[in-house]
Each structure stands twice: as C-alpha cells, then as structure tokens.
Tab-separated table of C-alpha atoms in Angstrom:
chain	number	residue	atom	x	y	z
A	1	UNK	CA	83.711	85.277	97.695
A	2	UNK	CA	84.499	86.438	101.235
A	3	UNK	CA	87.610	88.747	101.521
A	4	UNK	CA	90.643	87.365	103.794
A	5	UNK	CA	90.515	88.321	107.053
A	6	UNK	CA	93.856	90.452	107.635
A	7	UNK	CA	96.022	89.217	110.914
A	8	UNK	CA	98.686	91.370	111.919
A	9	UNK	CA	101.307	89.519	114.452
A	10	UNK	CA	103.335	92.067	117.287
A	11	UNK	CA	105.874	90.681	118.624
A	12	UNK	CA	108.824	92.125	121.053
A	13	UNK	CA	110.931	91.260	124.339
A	14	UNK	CA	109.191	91.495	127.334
A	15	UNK	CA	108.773	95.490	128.477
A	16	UNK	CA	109.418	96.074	124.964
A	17	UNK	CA	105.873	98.242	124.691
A	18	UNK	CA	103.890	95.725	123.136
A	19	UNK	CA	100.651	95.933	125.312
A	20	UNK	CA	101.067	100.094	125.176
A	21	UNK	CA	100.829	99.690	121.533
A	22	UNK	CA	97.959	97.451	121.488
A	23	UNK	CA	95.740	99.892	123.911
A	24	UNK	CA	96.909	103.074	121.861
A	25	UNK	CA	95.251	100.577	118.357
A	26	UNK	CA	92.045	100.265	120.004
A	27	UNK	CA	92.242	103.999	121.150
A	28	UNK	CA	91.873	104.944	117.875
A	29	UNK	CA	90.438	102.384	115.524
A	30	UNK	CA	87.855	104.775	114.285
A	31	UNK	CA	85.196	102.732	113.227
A	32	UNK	CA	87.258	99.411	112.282
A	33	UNK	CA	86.645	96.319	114.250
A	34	UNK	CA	89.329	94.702	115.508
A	35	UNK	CA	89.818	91.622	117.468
A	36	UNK	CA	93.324	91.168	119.423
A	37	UNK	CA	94.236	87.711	120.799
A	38	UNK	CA	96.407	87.314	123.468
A	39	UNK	CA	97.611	83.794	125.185
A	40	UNK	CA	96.262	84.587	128.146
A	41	UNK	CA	94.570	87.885	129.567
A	42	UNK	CA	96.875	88.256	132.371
A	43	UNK	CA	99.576	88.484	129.696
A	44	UNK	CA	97.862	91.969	128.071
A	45	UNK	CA	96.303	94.483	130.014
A	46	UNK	CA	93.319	96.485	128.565
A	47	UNK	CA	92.843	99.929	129.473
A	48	UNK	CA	89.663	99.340	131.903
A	49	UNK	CA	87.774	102.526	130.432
A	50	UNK	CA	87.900	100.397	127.037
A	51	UNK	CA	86.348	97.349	128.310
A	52	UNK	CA	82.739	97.048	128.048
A	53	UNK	CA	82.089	93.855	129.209
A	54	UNK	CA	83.932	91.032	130.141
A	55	UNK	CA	83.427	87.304	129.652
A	56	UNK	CA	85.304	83.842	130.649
A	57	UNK	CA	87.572	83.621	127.440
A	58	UNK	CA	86.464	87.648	125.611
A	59	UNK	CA	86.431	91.004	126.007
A	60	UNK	CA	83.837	93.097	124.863
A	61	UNK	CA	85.672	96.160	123.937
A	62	UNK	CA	84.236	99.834	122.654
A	63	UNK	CA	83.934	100.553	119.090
A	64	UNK	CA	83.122	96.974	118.558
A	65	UNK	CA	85.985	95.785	119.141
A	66	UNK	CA	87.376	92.213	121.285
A	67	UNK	CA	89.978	90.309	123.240
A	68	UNK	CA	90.482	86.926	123.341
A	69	UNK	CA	92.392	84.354	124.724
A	70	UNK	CA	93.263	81.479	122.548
A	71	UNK	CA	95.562	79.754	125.069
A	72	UNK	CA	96.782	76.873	123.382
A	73	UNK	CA	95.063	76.414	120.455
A	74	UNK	CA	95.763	79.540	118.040
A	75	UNK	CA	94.123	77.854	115.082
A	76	UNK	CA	90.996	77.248	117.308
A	77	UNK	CA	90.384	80.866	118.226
A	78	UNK	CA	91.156	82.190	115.010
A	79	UNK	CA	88.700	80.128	113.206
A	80	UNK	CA	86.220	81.666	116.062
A	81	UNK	CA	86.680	84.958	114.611
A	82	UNK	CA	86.115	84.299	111.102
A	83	UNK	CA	82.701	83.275	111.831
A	84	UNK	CA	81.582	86.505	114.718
A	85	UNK	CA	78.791	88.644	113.579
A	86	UNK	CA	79.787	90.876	112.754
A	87	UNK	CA	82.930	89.779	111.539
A	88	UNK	CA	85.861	92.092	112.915
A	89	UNK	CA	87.993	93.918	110.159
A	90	UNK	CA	91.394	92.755	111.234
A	91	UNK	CA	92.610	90.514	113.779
A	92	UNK	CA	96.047	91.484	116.102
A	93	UNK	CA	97.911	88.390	117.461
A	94	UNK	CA	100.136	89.865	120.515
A	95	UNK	CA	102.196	87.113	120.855
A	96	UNK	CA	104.178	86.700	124.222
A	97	UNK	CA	107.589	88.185	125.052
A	98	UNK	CA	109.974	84.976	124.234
A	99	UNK	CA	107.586	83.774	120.990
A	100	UNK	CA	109.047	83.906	117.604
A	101	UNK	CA	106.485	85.884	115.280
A	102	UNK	CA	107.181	83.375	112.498
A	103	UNK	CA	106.006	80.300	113.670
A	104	UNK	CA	102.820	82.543	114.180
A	105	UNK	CA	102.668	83.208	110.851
A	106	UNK	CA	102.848	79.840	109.842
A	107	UNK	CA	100.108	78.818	111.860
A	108	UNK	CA	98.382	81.858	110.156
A	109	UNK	CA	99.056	80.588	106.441
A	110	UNK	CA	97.117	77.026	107.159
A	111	UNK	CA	94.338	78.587	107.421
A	112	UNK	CA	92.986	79.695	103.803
A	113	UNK	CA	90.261	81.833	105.537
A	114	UNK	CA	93.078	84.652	106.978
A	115	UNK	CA	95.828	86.499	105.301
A	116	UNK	CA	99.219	87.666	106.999
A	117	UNK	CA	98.885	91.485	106.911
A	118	UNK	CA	102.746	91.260	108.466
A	119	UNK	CA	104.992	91.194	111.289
A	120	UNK	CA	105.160	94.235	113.558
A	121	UNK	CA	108.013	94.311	116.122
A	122	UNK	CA	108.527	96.509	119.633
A	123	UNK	CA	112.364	96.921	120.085
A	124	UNK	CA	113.015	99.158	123.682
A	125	UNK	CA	115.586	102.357	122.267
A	126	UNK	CA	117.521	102.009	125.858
A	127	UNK	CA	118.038	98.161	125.750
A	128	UNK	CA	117.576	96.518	122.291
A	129	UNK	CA	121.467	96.394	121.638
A	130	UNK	CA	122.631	95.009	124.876
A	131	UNK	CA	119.577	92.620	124.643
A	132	UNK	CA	120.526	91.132	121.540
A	133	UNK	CA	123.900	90.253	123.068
A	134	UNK	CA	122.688	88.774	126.131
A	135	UNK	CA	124.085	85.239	126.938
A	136	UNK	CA	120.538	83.727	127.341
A	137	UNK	CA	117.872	86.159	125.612
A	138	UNK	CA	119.984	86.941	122.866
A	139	UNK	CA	119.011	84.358	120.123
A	140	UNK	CA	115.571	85.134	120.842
A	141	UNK	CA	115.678	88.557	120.527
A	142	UNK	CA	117.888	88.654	117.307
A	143	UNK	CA	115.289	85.957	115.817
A	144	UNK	CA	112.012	88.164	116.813
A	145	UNK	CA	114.028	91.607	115.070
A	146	UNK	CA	114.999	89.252	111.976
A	147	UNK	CA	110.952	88.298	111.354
A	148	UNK	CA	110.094	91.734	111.506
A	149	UNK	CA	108.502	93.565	108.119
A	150	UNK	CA	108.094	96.713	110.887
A	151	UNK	CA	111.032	97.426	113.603
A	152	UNK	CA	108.561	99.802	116.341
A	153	UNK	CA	111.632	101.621	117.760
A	154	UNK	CA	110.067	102.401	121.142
A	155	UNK	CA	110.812	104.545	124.078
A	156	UNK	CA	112.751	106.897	122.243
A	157	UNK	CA	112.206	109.675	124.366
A	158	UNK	CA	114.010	107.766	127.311
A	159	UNK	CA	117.558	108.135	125.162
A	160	UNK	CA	119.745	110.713	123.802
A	161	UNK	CA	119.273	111.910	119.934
A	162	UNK	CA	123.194	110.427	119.457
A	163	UNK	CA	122.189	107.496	120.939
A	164	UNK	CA	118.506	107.187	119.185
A	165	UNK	CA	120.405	107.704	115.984
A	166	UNK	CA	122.860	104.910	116.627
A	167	UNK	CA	120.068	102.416	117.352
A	168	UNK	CA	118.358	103.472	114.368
A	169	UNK	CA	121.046	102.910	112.168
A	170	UNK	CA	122.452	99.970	113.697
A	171	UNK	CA	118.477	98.327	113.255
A	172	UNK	CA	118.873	99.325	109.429
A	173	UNK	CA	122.366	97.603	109.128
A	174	UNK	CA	121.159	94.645	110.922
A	175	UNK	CA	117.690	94.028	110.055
A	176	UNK	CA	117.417	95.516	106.543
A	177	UNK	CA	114.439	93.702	106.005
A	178	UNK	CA	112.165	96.264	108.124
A	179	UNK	CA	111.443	99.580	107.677
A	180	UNK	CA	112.343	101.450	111.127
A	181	UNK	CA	109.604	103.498	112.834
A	182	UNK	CA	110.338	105.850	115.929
A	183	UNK	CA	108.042	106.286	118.684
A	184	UNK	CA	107.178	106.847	122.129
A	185	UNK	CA	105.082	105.208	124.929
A	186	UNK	CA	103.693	102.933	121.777
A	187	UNK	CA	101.898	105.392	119.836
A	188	UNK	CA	103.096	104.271	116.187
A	189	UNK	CA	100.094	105.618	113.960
A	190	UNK	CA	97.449	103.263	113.297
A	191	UNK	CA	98.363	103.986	108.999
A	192	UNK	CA	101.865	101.974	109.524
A	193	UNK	CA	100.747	99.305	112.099
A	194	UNK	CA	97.609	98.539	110.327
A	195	UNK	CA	97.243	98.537	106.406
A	196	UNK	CA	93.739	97.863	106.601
A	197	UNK	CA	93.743	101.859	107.442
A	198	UNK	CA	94.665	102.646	103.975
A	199	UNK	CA	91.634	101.348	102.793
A	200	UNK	CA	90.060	104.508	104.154
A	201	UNK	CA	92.339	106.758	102.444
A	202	UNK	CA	89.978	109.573	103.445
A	203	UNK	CA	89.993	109.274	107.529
A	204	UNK	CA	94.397	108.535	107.025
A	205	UNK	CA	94.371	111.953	105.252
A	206	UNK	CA	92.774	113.676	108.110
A	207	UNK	CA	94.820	111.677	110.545
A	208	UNK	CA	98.009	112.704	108.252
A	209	UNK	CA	97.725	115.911	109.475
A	210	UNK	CA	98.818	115.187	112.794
A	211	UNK	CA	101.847	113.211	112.331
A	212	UNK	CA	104.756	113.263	110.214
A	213	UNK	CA	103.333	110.758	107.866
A	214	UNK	CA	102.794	111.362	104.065
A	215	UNK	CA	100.903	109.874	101.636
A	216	UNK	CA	100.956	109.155	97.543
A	217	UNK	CA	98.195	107.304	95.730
A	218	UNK	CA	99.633	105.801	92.239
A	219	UNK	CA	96.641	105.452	89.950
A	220	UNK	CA	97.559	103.221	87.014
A	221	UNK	CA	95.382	104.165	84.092
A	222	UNK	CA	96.275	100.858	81.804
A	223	UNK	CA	97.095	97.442	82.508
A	224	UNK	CA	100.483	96.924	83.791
A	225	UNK	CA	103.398	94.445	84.640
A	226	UNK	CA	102.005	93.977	89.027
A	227	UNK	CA	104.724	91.840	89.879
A	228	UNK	CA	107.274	94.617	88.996
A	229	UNK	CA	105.696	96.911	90.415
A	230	UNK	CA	104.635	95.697	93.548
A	231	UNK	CA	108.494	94.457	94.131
A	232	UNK	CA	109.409	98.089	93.078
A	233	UNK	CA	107.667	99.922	95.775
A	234	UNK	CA	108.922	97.444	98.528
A	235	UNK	CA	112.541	96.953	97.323
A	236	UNK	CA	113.136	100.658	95.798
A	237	UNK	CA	114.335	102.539	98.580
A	238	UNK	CA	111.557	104.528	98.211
A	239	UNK	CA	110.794	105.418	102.042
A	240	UNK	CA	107.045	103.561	101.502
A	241	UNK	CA	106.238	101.601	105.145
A	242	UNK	CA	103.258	100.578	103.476
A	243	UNK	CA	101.560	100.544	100.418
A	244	UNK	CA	98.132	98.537	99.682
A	245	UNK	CA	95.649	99.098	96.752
A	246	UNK	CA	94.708	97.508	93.330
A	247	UNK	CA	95.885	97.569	89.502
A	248	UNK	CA	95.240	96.173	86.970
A	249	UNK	CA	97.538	93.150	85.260
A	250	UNK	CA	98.387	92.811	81.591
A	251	UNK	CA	95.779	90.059	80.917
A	252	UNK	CA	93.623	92.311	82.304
A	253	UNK	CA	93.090	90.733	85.603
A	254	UNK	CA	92.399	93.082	89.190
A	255	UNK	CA	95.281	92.753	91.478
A	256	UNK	CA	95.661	93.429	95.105
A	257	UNK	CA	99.092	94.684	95.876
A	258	UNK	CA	100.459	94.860	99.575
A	259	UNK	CA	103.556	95.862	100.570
A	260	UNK	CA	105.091	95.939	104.468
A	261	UNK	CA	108.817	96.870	104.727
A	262	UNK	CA	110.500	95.731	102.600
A	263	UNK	CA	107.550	92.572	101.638
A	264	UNK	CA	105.816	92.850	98.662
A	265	UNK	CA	102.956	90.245	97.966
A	266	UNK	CA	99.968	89.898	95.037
A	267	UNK	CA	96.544	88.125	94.928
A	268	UNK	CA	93.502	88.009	92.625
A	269	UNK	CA	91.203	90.800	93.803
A	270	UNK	CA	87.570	90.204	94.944
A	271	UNK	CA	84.526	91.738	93.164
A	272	UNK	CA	85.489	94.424	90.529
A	273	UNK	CA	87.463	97.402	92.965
A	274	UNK	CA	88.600	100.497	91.890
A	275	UNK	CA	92.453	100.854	90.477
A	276	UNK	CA	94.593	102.617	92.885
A	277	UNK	CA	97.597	101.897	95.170
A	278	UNK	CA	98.020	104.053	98.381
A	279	UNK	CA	101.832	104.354	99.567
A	280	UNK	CA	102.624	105.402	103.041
A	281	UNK	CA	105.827	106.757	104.245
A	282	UNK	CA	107.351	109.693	106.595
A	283	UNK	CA	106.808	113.094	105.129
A	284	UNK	CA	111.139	113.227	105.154
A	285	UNK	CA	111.937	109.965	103.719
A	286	UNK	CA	108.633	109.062	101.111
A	287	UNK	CA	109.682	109.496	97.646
A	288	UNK	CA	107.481	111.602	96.131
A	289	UNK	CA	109.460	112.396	93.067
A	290	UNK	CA	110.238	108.850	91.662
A	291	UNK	CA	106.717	108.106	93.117
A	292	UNK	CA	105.903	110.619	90.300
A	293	UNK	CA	107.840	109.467	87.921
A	294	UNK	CA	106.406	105.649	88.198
A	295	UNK	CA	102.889	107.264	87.870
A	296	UNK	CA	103.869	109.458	85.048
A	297	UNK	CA	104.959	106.324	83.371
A	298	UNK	CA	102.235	103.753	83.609
C-alpha cells in the first residue's frame, strides 16, 4: 500500500510573506522532494538561481524539486503529482492572498490518494491587527487566521518587542487554535512548516542546533490508549508545534499519530514501522518534564 502523499496548504493576506517562505522551503529541503503549486506562476516568484528549467505549466527546480500551476483545476494537478517519477515527498499548495485555506483542504480530503499535513498561515507583525478590522479585507483575513493549525508571525523584526508581544498574545487570545511561531523575512524552520522533516529525526537534530527549536522523542514500549494520547500532546499545553511518529494501539494495531497546533489526527500505519513519536517545540516553551512524565508512564 502506497503511503499518502502529505499536502501542506500556506495561506496569508497579500504581502503577508508567503512567497519568502516558500523560496526559504526549497532553500533548504535537504534531500526531500517537494512540489509547490501555485494558481498561476506570476502569482509566486521563484528565486531564479533555484530554477533549473522551466516548462509551459512546471518548474524544474534543484534538489528535485517542482512548481506548478494548477490554475483552475486543483484536483487535476494534484492527481498529476501523485503519479511523477519520482514521486515528490510532500506537496505545498500556496494558495492566493484572498483564498480561504479551508476550502483547500476540502478539495484535498476528496482525494483518498493525499493527506492534509495542515494549514500554515503568514500574518504581517506591523499590519495583521488593523487588517483584521478593515471594512472590506477584514472577514477574509479573520477567516484565513481562524483555519490556521500554524499562525507564521512574520516580519517581526520591522516592530517593537512591546508591540511584537502584543500581537503575539492577541493571536493566542484570538486564534487559540494555532500554535504562534515568530519569524523574520519567512524563514520559519523547515521542522515546524513541514512534519514530513521529523521523519528524519537525524538531519532535524543537526538543524536543531541552529535555532531555538527542541526536540523529545516519546518511545512507548507497550501498547497503549493512541487516541488519548495523540489528543494529549495537541490539547496539553505542552508547547509541541508538531509531533508525528507511531505507537502502538491496545489491540495491538501500528498507529500513525500527527499532531499540528493544536490538531491531533490517527490512521492505520503502513508496513510494520518502528514505535516512536517525535515532538517539536521551542527550546523555552516544549515541555520536557511532563513530556517525561508521559514516557515514564507508558
């Protein structure tokens, strides 16, 4: 059985830093293919010493990676990349400036061949309050920040700290759903955007060192209750961004687990993987100690 092909939707107001983030992905894939569509090219603009070749509707891009415009017809293009050779690892859907991430999804979900790996979303730190008050981009805005399992707070370094703090708590209030992740010129590590990098727990660790993320790997030894835990690691306040791995239910059945924000989901595992669930959080808010103390307990 084929694994799901993971599809990660990024939504944001226009200027928000979407297409920054996108180039700063590919920048540093190492090694995983990904494919990014895009409604139209005009709409996201590659880096040009990325691009390897260039075609009517795709962009050869290096490390393997593509671009493509789907135009119209999203289910179209992403039934195109399930069946490249060779197949890319995750597929980015940077939808445009005024489109609700949601109804992306739910195109996503008819398809049985994909999975939604969640719902990343660029808010600018100088504009996202007044924008979500604004007579006519308002609603849109709110509804983009209210789909989001990951609030990108962008452009920080264009703001005060008082003012980057207010933002940052006024996002938590607001959209409670999302975990909250600061960053500038779109360089939000590849670990929280992506949790197809925790798969490769050994190249995050070496990336860890760089960045203020941490990381704890819960190892269940005997079968265990999934549900409660998976919903325990999104909805614990336990500082995890994300978490993704395997364990092993009570009727003995392997489990993946994902969890982004504050969603949690579960499916039957493929092939017979190895029990372990990698949690991924900032070095000053991750839990480590009741992170222990679930481990200690399984």
């Amino acid at each position: 059985m084929t694994p799901k092909l993971p599809v990660t939707v990024i939504g944001g107001y226009l200027g928000s830093g979407k297409t920054t983030l996108v180039n700063h992905l590919l920048r540093n894939a190492n090694g995983l293919r990904l494919a990014i569509l895009v409604n139209e090219f005009g709409e996201l603009a590659i880096d040009e010493d990325l691009i390897e070749a260039e075609e009517d509707d795709l962009i050869s891009i290096a490390g393997g990676c593509i671009c493509c415009s789907f135009g119209s017809d999203l289910t179209a293009a992403l039934m195109d990349m399930a069946t490249l050779d060779p197949r890319p690892d995750h597929v980015l859907i940077e939808s445009s400036g005024v489109a609700i991430p949601s109804s992306i999804v739910n195109t996503v979900r008819l398809l049985d061949t994909f999975s939604t790996d969640g719902i990343v979303v660029l808010a600018d730190a100088e504009t996202i309050q007044q924008g979500v008050k604004h007579k006519y981009m308002g609603d849109t805005i709110e509804r983009q920040l209210s789909d989001a399992n990951i609030i990108v707070l962008n452009k920080t370094d264009l703001v005060n700290s008082e003012t980057r703090q207010a933002t940052k708590s006024w996002l938590n209030t607001e959209y409670d759903q999302a975990s909250i992740v600061e960053t500038t010129q779109g360089k939000a590590p590849p670990e929280v955007v992506l949790a197809s990098f925790l798969e490769r727990s050994h190249e995050a660790s070496s990336h860890l060192e760089t960045t203020q993320l941490d990381m704890f790997t819960l190892r269940p030894a005997t079968p265990i209750d999934v549900e409660v835990l998976a919903k325990t690691l999104a909805e614990g306040n336990l500082g995890i961004i994300r978490a993704k791995g395997f364990a092993t239910a009570l009727d003995g059945e392997k489990i993946l687990v994902q969890v982004v924000g504050k969603r949690w989901e579960i499916s039957p595992a493929t092939g017979n993987p190895e029990v372990g669930i990698v949690c991924l959080g900032f070095k000053e808010t991750l839990n480590r100690e009741i992170l222990a103390n679930i481990a200690n307990h399984m």
